[in-house]
Each structure stands twice: as structure tokens, then as C-alpha cells.
mmCIF file of C-alpha atoms and ligand atoms in Angstrom:
data_model
loop_
_atom_site.group_PDB
_atom_site.id
_atom_site.type_symbol
_atom_site.label_atom_id
_atom_site.label_comp_id
_atom_site.label_asym_id
_atom_site.label_seq_id
_atom_site.Cartn_x
_atom_site.Cartn_y
_atom_site.Cartn_z
ATOM 1 C CA MET A 1 45.021 -35.669 -52.260
ATOM 2 C CA ASN A 2 42.223 -37.861 -52.969
ATOM 3 C CA GLN A 3 40.101 -40.457 -50.946
ATOM 4 C CA GLN A 4 42.077 -43.650 -51.468
ATOM 5 C CA ILE A 5 45.370 -41.201 -50.774
ATOM 6 C CA LEU A 6 43.934 -39.712 -47.477
ATOM 7 C CA GLU A 7 43.438 -43.665 -46.766
ATOM 8 C CA GLU A 8 46.911 -44.550 -47.485
ATOM 9 C CA ALA A 9 47.619 -41.286 -44.925
ATOM 10 C CA CYS A 10 45.548 -42.060 -42.160
ATOM 11 C CA ARG A 11 46.420 -46.771 -42.396
ATOM 12 C CA GLY A 12 48.196 -47.291 -39.617
ATOM 13 C CA SER A 13 47.037 -44.720 -37.044
ATOM 14 C CA ALA A 14 45.690 -44.939 -33.782
ATOM 15 C CA LEU A 15 43.392 -41.982 -34.159
ATOM 16 C CA VAL A 16 41.937 -42.199 -37.005
ATOM 17 C CA VAL A 17 39.119 -44.756 -37.426
ATOM 18 C CA HIS A 18 37.425 -42.620 -40.004
ATOM 19 C CA CYS A 19 38.695 -40.406 -42.677
ATOM 20 C CA ARG A 20 37.025 -38.337 -45.481
ATOM 21 C CA TRP A 21 38.261 -36.503 -47.464
ATOM 22 C CA VAL A 22 36.123 -33.314 -49.202
ATOM 23 C CA ASP A 23 37.065 -31.619 -52.393
ATOM 24 C CA GLU A 24 35.234 -28.529 -51.502
ATOM 25 C CA ILE A 25 33.585 -28.030 -47.646
ATOM 26 C CA ASP A 26 32.739 -24.701 -45.294
ATOM 27 C CA SER A 27 35.506 -25.548 -43.078
ATOM 28 C CA THR A 28 36.367 -28.448 -41.904
ATOM 29 C CA GLN A 29 36.284 -27.903 -38.641
ATOM 30 C CA GLU A 30 32.364 -27.091 -39.150
ATOM 31 C CA GLU A 31 31.346 -30.801 -40.646
ATOM 32 C CA LEU A 32 33.824 -32.394 -37.184
ATOM 33 C CA ARG A 33 30.971 -31.276 -34.820
ATOM 34 C CA ARG A 34 28.197 -32.460 -37.485
ATOM 35 C CA LEU A 35 29.697 -35.776 -38.123
ATOM 36 C CA ALA A 36 30.859 -35.434 -34.290
ATOM 37 C CA PRO A 37 28.126 -37.779 -33.183
ATOM 38 C CA ALA A 38 29.944 -40.566 -34.594
ATOM 39 C CA GLY A 39 32.068 -40.045 -31.904
ATOM 40 C CA PRO A 40 35.789 -39.360 -31.819
ATOM 41 C CA GLY A 41 38.585 -40.725 -34.194
ATOM 42 C CA MET A 42 37.240 -39.148 -37.564
ATOM 43 C CA LEU A 43 39.443 -37.086 -39.742
ATOM 44 C CA VAL A 44 37.957 -34.754 -42.351
ATOM 45 C CA ALA A 45 40.641 -33.306 -45.327
ATOM 46 C CA ALA A 46 38.918 -30.787 -47.576
ATOM 47 C CA GLY A 47 40.673 -29.164 -50.857
ATOM 48 C CA THR A 48 39.697 -26.232 -50.218
ATOM 49 C CA GLN A 49 37.209 -24.251 -47.519
ATOM 50 C CA THR A 50 34.854 -21.170 -48.541
ATOM 51 C CA SER A 51 35.089 -20.438 -44.952
ATOM 52 C CA GLY A 52 37.973 -22.251 -43.664
ATOM 53 C CA ARG A 53 38.129 -20.242 -39.362
ATOM 54 C CA GLY A 54 41.471 -18.959 -37.193
ATOM 55 C CA ARG A 55 41.094 -18.349 -33.626
ATOM 56 C CA ARG A 56 40.106 -15.206 -32.711
ATOM 57 C CA GLY A 57 37.173 -15.330 -35.490
ATOM 58 C CA ARG A 58 40.031 -14.811 -37.922
ATOM 59 C CA CYS A 59 39.578 -15.975 -41.511
ATOM 60 C CA TRP A 60 41.548 -19.179 -42.709
ATOM 61 C CA PHE A 61 43.051 -18.652 -46.243
ATOM 62 C CA SER A 62 42.607 -21.695 -47.270
ATOM 63 C CA SER A 63 42.920 -22.376 -51.918
ATOM 64 C CA ALA A 64 42.643 -25.476 -54.130
ATOM 65 C CA GLY A 65 45.580 -26.769 -53.972
ATOM 66 C CA GLY A 66 47.599 -24.546 -51.451
ATOM 67 C CA GLY A 67 48.024 -26.387 -48.474
ATOM 68 C CA LEU A 68 46.896 -29.009 -46.285
ATOM 69 C CA TRP A 69 43.430 -28.419 -44.879
ATOM 70 C CA PHE A 70 41.813 -31.102 -42.421
ATOM 71 C CA SER A 71 40.135 -31.368 -38.734
ATOM 72 C CA LEU A 72 40.835 -34.735 -36.233
ATOM 73 C CA LEU A 73 38.212 -35.413 -33.444
ATOM 74 C CA PHE A 74 39.597 -37.048 -30.685
ATOM 75 C CA THR A 75 40.299 -37.507 -27.104
ATOM 76 C CA PRO A 76 43.026 -36.132 -25.214
ATOM 77 C CA PRO A 77 44.974 -38.738 -22.909
ATOM 78 C CA ARG A 78 44.311 -36.653 -20.005
ATOM 79 C CA ALA A 79 41.811 -34.618 -17.459
ATOM 80 C CA ALA A 80 39.830 -31.725 -19.491
ATOM 81 C CA GLY A 81 41.986 -28.863 -17.394
ATOM 82 C CA GLU A 82 44.826 -29.768 -19.741
ATOM 83 C CA TRP A 83 43.870 -30.023 -23.112
ATOM 84 C CA PRO A 84 45.169 -26.552 -23.813
ATOM 85 C CA PHE A 85 48.667 -28.135 -24.391
ATOM 86 C CA MET A 86 47.288 -30.505 -27.437
ATOM 87 C CA THR A 87 47.680 -27.106 -29.356
ATOM 88 C CA ALA A 88 51.186 -27.004 -28.134
ATOM 89 C CA LEU A 89 51.780 -31.255 -28.668
ATOM 90 C CA ALA A 90 50.005 -30.198 -32.831
ATOM 91 C CA ALA A 91 52.897 -27.550 -33.767
ATOM 92 C CA LEU A 92 55.474 -29.616 -32.597
ATOM 93 C CA ALA A 93 54.275 -32.652 -34.332
ATOM 94 C CA LEU A 94 53.286 -30.744 -37.800
ATOM 95 C CA ARG A 95 57.412 -29.135 -37.215
ATOM 96 C CA GLU A 96 58.816 -32.369 -37.197
ATOM 97 C CA ALA A 97 56.498 -32.889 -39.987
ATOM 98 C CA LEU A 98 57.914 -30.594 -42.433
ATOM 99 C CA ARG A 99 61.153 -30.487 -41.041
ATOM 100 C CA ARG A 100 61.388 -34.345 -42.121
ATOM 101 C CA GLU A 101 59.988 -33.651 -45.573
ATOM 102 C CA THR A 102 61.168 -30.025 -46.546
ATOM 103 C CA GLY A 103 64.502 -29.230 -44.219
ATOM 104 C CA LEU A 104 62.427 -26.632 -43.126
ATOM 105 C CA THR A 105 63.184 -25.605 -39.672
ATOM 106 C CA CYS A 106 60.043 -23.711 -38.469
ATOM 107 C CA GLY A 107 58.871 -21.142 -35.676
ATOM 108 C CA LEU A 108 56.208 -21.778 -32.705
ATOM 109 C CA LYS A 109 55.103 -18.842 -32.079
ATOM 110 C CA TRP A 110 53.453 -19.752 -28.757
ATOM 111 C CA PRO A 111 50.381 -21.092 -28.767
ATOM 112 C CA ASN A 112 49.142 -23.208 -31.591
ATOM 113 C CA ASP A 113 51.674 -20.534 -35.123
ATOM 114 C CA LEU A 114 54.055 -22.074 -36.735
ATOM 115 C CA LEU A 115 56.495 -19.568 -38.465
ATOM 116 C CA LEU A 116 59.780 -19.470 -40.954
ATOM 117 C CA GLY A 117 61.539 -15.971 -41.484
ATOM 118 C CA GLY A 118 58.223 -14.182 -39.237
ATOM 119 C CA CYS A 119 56.057 -15.395 -41.750
ATOM 120 C CA LYS A 120 53.168 -17.928 -40.634
ATOM 121 C CA ILE A 121 53.230 -21.698 -42.940
ATOM 122 C CA ALA A 122 50.961 -23.371 -40.276
ATOM 123 C CA GLY A 123 48.310 -22.392 -37.691
ATOM 124 C CA ILE A 124 46.653 -24.764 -35.163
ATOM 125 C CA LEU A 125 43.090 -24.237 -33.930
ATOM 126 C CA ALA A 126 41.382 -26.763 -31.056
ATOM 127 C CA GLU A 127 38.081 -26.579 -30.256
ATOM 128 C CA THR A 128 35.885 -28.833 -27.913
ATOM 129 C CA VAL A 129 32.789 -30.569 -29.494
ATOM 130 C CA ALA A 130 31.490 -32.925 -28.076
ATOM 131 C CA GLY A 131 32.880 -33.599 -25.639
ATOM 132 C CA SER A 132 36.425 -34.275 -27.375
ATOM 133 C CA VAL A 133 38.434 -32.164 -28.867
ATOM 134 C CA ALA A 134 37.953 -30.692 -32.710
ATOM 135 C CA LEU A 135 42.018 -30.749 -33.893
ATOM 136 C CA GLY A 136 42.303 -28.144 -37.581
ATOM 137 C CA VAL A 137 45.403 -27.343 -38.793
ATOM 138 C CA GLY A 138 46.170 -25.791 -41.897
ATOM 139 C CA VAL A 139 50.156 -25.923 -43.454
ATOM 140 C CA ASN A 140 50.476 -23.311 -46.155
ATOM 141 C CA LEU A 141 52.235 -26.049 -48.890
ATOM 142 C CA ALA A 142 51.995 -24.821 -52.382
ATOM 143 C CA GLN A 143 51.245 -21.162 -52.458
ATOM 144 C CA GLY A 144 53.398 -18.594 -54.164
ATOM 145 C CA ARG A 145 53.438 -15.003 -53.083
ATOM 146 C CA GLU A 146 50.614 -14.074 -55.269
ATOM 147 C CA ASP A 147 48.237 -16.234 -54.628
ATOM 148 C CA PHE A 148 47.259 -15.242 -51.527
ATOM 149 C CA PRO A 149 45.103 -12.527 -50.945
ATOM 150 C CA GLU A 150 46.861 -8.808 -50.643
ATOM 151 C CA GLU A 151 47.090 -8.428 -47.161
ATOM 152 C CA LEU A 152 48.603 -11.550 -46.683
ATOM 153 C CA ARG A 153 51.172 -11.485 -48.805
ATOM 154 C CA ASP A 154 53.767 -10.237 -46.040
ATOM 155 C CA LEU A 155 52.066 -12.291 -43.612
ATOM 156 C CA ALA A 156 51.769 -15.430 -45.323
ATOM 157 C CA VAL A 157 54.368 -18.551 -46.973
ATOM 158 C CA SER A 158 53.942 -21.361 -47.629
ATOM 159 C CA ALA A 159 57.037 -25.175 -48.285
ATOM 160 C CA ARG A 160 57.135 -23.975 -51.622
ATOM 161 C CA MET A 161 58.198 -20.240 -51.816
ATOM 162 C CA ALA A 162 60.381 -20.769 -48.126
ATOM 163 C CA SER A 163 61.703 -24.497 -49.399
ATOM 164 C CA GLY A 164 61.807 -24.108 -53.845
ATOM 165 C CA ARG A 165 59.450 -27.266 -53.753
ATOM 166 C CA ALA A 166 55.754 -27.722 -52.664
ATOM 167 C CA PRO A 167 55.693 -31.208 -50.564
ATOM 168 C CA ALA A 168 52.482 -34.160 -51.257
ATOM 169 C CA PRO A 169 49.849 -33.732 -48.112
ATOM 170 C CA GLY A 170 49.572 -36.957 -48.296
ATOM 171 C CA VAL A 171 52.954 -37.143 -47.182
ATOM 172 C CA ILE A 172 52.678 -34.045 -44.710
ATOM 173 C CA LEU A 173 49.268 -35.634 -43.109
ATOM 174 C CA ARG A 174 50.781 -39.012 -42.295
ATOM 175 C CA LEU A 175 54.369 -37.509 -41.048
ATOM 176 C CA PHE A 176 51.858 -35.321 -38.855
ATOM 177 C CA LEU A 177 49.455 -39.009 -37.507
ATOM 178 C CA GLU A 178 52.528 -40.970 -36.790
ATOM 179 C CA GLY A 179 54.362 -37.145 -34.731
ATOM 180 C CA PHE A 180 51.313 -36.546 -32.666
ATOM 181 C CA GLU A 181 49.802 -40.146 -31.550
ATOM 182 C CA ARG A 182 53.243 -40.659 -30.140
ATOM 183 C CA ARG A 183 53.855 -37.025 -28.201
ATOM 184 C CA SER A 184 49.793 -37.778 -27.599
ATOM 185 C CA GLU A 185 51.224 -40.950 -25.486
ATOM 186 C CA ARG A 186 53.697 -38.999 -24.003
ATOM 187 C CA PHE A 187 51.909 -36.786 -22.700
ATOM 188 C CA GLY A 188 49.192 -39.091 -21.054
ATOM 189 C CA ARG A 189 52.048 -40.578 -19.681
ATOM 190 C CA ASP A 190 54.164 -38.248 -18.545
ATOM 191 C CA GLY A 191 52.069 -35.270 -18.654
ATOM 192 C CA ALA A 192 53.154 -32.035 -20.063
ATOM 193 C CA ALA A 193 56.287 -31.086 -18.349
ATOM 194 C CA VAL A 194 58.572 -33.207 -20.533
ATOM 195 C CA PHE A 195 58.079 -31.008 -24.009
ATOM 196 C CA ARG A 196 59.243 -28.635 -21.900
ATOM 197 C CA GLU A 197 62.875 -29.012 -23.580
ATOM 198 C CA GLU A 198 61.352 -29.403 -26.973
ATOM 199 C CA LEU A 199 59.206 -26.819 -26.866
ATOM 200 C CA LEU A 200 61.946 -24.276 -25.742
ATOM 201 C CA LYS A 201 63.134 -24.937 -28.880
ATOM 202 C CA ALA A 202 60.775 -24.342 -30.754
ATOM 203 C CA SER A 203 60.057 -20.858 -29.288
ATOM 204 C CA VAL A 204 60.683 -17.757 -31.353
ATOM 205 C CA LEU A 205 59.482 -16.141 -28.627
ATOM 206 C CA LEU A 206 62.174 -17.159 -25.918
ATOM 207 C CA GLY A 207 64.039 -14.060 -24.929
ATOM 208 C CA ARG A 208 61.822 -11.686 -26.715
ATOM 209 C CA MET A 209 59.503 -8.776 -24.560
ATOM 210 C CA VAL A 210 55.932 -9.429 -25.002
ATOM 211 C CA ARG A 211 52.412 -7.689 -24.550
ATOM 212 C CA LEU A 212 49.677 -9.402 -24.393
ATOM 213 C CA SER A 213 45.947 -7.912 -24.616
ATOM 214 C CA ASP A 214 45.349 -7.543 -21.257
ATOM 215 C CA GLY A 215 47.686 -5.285 -20.551
ATOM 216 C CA ARG A 216 50.347 -7.622 -18.508
ATOM 217 C CA HIS A 217 54.131 -7.661 -20.757
ATOM 218 C CA GLY A 218 57.836 -8.607 -19.884
ATOM 219 C CA ARG A 219 60.495 -10.909 -21.485
ATOM 220 C CA VAL A 220 59.409 -14.450 -22.401
ATOM 221 C CA VAL A 221 62.082 -16.098 -19.812
ATOM 222 C CA ASP A 222 60.413 -20.470 -19.794
ATOM 223 C CA LEU A 223 58.049 -22.478 -19.817
ATOM 224 C CA GLY A 224 56.243 -23.525 -16.659
ATOM 225 C CA PRO A 225 55.441 -27.399 -15.729
ATOM 226 C CA GLY A 226 51.678 -26.940 -17.952
ATOM 227 C CA GLY A 227 53.204 -25.309 -20.960
ATOM 228 C CA GLU A 228 52.178 -21.512 -19.628
ATOM 229 C CA LEU A 229 53.999 -18.991 -20.950
ATOM 230 C CA ILE A 230 56.814 -17.805 -18.245
ATOM 231 C CA LEU A 231 57.378 -13.656 -18.209
ATOM 232 C CA GLU A 232 59.673 -12.238 -16.379
ATOM 233 C CA ALA A 233 58.034 -8.293 -15.604
ATOM 234 C CA PRO A 234 59.291 -5.679 -15.402
ATOM 235 C CA PRO A 235 59.168 -5.237 -10.855
ATOM 236 C CA PRO A 236 57.633 -5.005 -8.744
ATOM 237 C CA ALA A 237 55.480 -8.435 -10.210
ATOM 238 C CA GLY A 238 58.404 -10.810 -10.775
ATOM 239 C CA HIS A 239 57.609 -13.806 -12.754
ATOM 240 C CA LEU A 240 54.715 -14.310 -14.539
ATOM 241 C CA LEU A 241 52.873 -17.214 -15.616
ATOM 242 C CA ILE A 242 50.882 -16.985 -18.301
ATOM 243 C CA ALA A 243 48.091 -20.027 -19.076
ATOM 244 C CA SER A 244 45.679 -18.457 -21.721
ATOM 245 C CA GLY A 245 45.641 -15.144 -23.905
ATOM 246 C CA GLU A 246 46.661 -12.873 -26.668
ATOM 247 C CA ILE A 247 49.855 -11.405 -28.245
ATOM 248 C CA GLU A 248 49.268 -8.218 -28.774
ATOM 249 C CA SER A 249 53.337 -7.073 -29.823
ATOM 250 C CA ILE A 250 56.857 -8.640 -30.035
ATOM 251 C CA GLU A 251 59.586 -6.642 -29.124
ATOM 252 C CA PRO A 252 62.417 -7.057 -31.194
ATOM 253 C CA PRO A 253 59.758 -8.633 -34.123
ATOM 254 C CA LEU A 254 59.701 -11.416 -35.568
ATOM 255 C CA ARG A 255 59.902 -10.219 -39.001
ATOM 256 C CA PRO A 256 62.030 -7.361 -40.548
ATOM 257 C CA ARG A 257 59.736 -4.345 -40.487
HETATM 258 C C1 BTN B 301 45.187 -20.232 -36.913
HETATM 259 O O1 BTN B 301 45.966 -19.881 -36.971
HETATM 260 O O2 BTN B 301 44.522 -19.466 -36.228
HETATM 261 C C2 BTN B 301 44.217 -21.908 -37.222
HETATM 262 C C3 BTN B 301 43.943 -21.805 -38.557
HETATM 263 C C4 BTN B 301 43.355 -23.126 -38.462
HETATM 264 C C5 BTN B 301 43.452 -23.729 -39.882
HETATM 265 C C6 BTN B 301 42.525 -24.899 -39.996
HETATM 266 S S1 BTN B 301 42.544 -25.301 -41.372
HETATM 267 C C7 BTN B 301 41.442 -26.883 -40.987
HETATM 268 C C8 BTN B 301 40.756 -26.503 -39.834
HETATM 269 N N1 BTN B 301 39.306 -25.892 -40.342
HETATM 270 C C9 BTN B 301 39.194 -25.184 -40.201
HETATM 271 O O3 BTN B 301 38.504 -23.797 -40.660
HETATM 272 N N2 BTN B 301 40.355 -24.019 -39.798
HETATM 273 C C10 BTN B 301 41.476 -25.315 -39.327
#
């Protein structure tokens, strides 16, 4: 990728006013924070990140030429209380982009991971920055197993490892922006509930037992009107609506042990 390819990928997107390519950066999320005063509509993509960040303070491995690493600053079309749902919309748009370009159908692990065979192919990080959302997207496209650090080798996968071919980052970005913009407009008009079917179809958690970091646990049976996880907990708790929280364990596991 380079500035020209990035501009072609962003052309026609109502969400992107300016885009900037950098060969190397600490983190595209941090760059967006620095550029935030310019207002929403900025997209930054990098060849490699030296301090790529994931959720829960984790590092995000982003090797040069290994994948697509970008952040977009935008203002969601609904009230701030509903902004967390943008993560799910981004995951759906990315899933569609990968399926259209590679034929691979990823599973969605609520709220922000895309998986193939239980291994992570992409992650999404949404943060509030200067009254807008900084949406960070990382997708493994071209790495081989040995390109990942040893501790990630059984946890991560790339499109090339799964399909035999590395898709062009610019194509994935263009398809993502198209799908994200379409869903974002629909979310603005109709709200989160209209995405229930699509989210349930993509979900790898449906029917599984999950335990959350706060100790609550139960079987995933549905999604709520705002995209929340609905767990069927052991009696007497009954149904639980989980709007946020971290999943500590999943049964049966997503990857064979
Ligand atoms: C996660 O799965 O925990 C979220 C990973 C998000 C990674 C992307 S890569 C581009 C952007 N810049 C970052 O530092 N993080 C996000």
C-alpha cells in the first residue's frame, strides 16, 4: 500500500474526508488522537505499527506488509449511548469484505474479534476521541505462521494461511468502507435491532457457555435490541442481558484443545 492506493480505496466514501498513509508509526489510534483537532473524517493507515494497541491494554502485532492496520475518526449517527454498537457494525462490514474478496467466512466473537477456525484474523478497537469515535481495525492478511511471534502462533491466522492467497489491503479497505457506511446509515435510520439476524448468523458464541470476568456465566441464547449478549443463566437468575464485559472462558472452546 502507499498514499495513492489508500486514496483510491477511500475515494467515494462519505466517511473519509482526508486519508494519510505512513510506512511506520507507533499506533494509528495515537496518530488519530494527535490529528483529532482537524475533526472527523480522517483515516490513517500504516505499513507497520511499533506500539499497535488492542483492547484491554493488549499489544497488537502489526508487522510490515503483514496486514491492514488503520484507524478512522467519525461521528456515529446516533446518541453516544449507542456508540459501542459501532464495533459490531465494523466487524460485520469487515467480515463481508473478507468473504467477498477471499471466500473465507469468519465467525464473530462478541464484541470485536473475527475468527477462523477459532484463531483470530482481525480485531476492532473503538475509543472515544474528541467527541467522536476512533475506530481502529487490524486484519491479518499476508503473514505465514512463522511471521507471528511464538506466543501468537496457535492463536492468530491470516487470510493467506487460510485461503492460500493474500488479498490486497486496498481492496479490503474499499470493501470495508462500503459495507461500514451502508450499515452505519441503516443504524442511523433504524437502530441496532435490525442487525440482530446478521449478528446471530455470524456469532460463534451462540449456544456456548461463557463466563465473564465479573463471575456471571450462562449459555448465549440471543442478542438484545442494542446488540447486547443475552445469557441464560442457571436458576434462579434466568436471562441476563450483558451490555459490556469481558469473556473469560468459553465452553465448548472455539479451538480444539
Ligand atoms: C483487539 O482485537 O484487541 C483490537 C485490535 C485493534 C488493532 C488495530 S490496528 C490499527 C489500530 N491501531 C492500533 O494501535 N490498534 C488498532
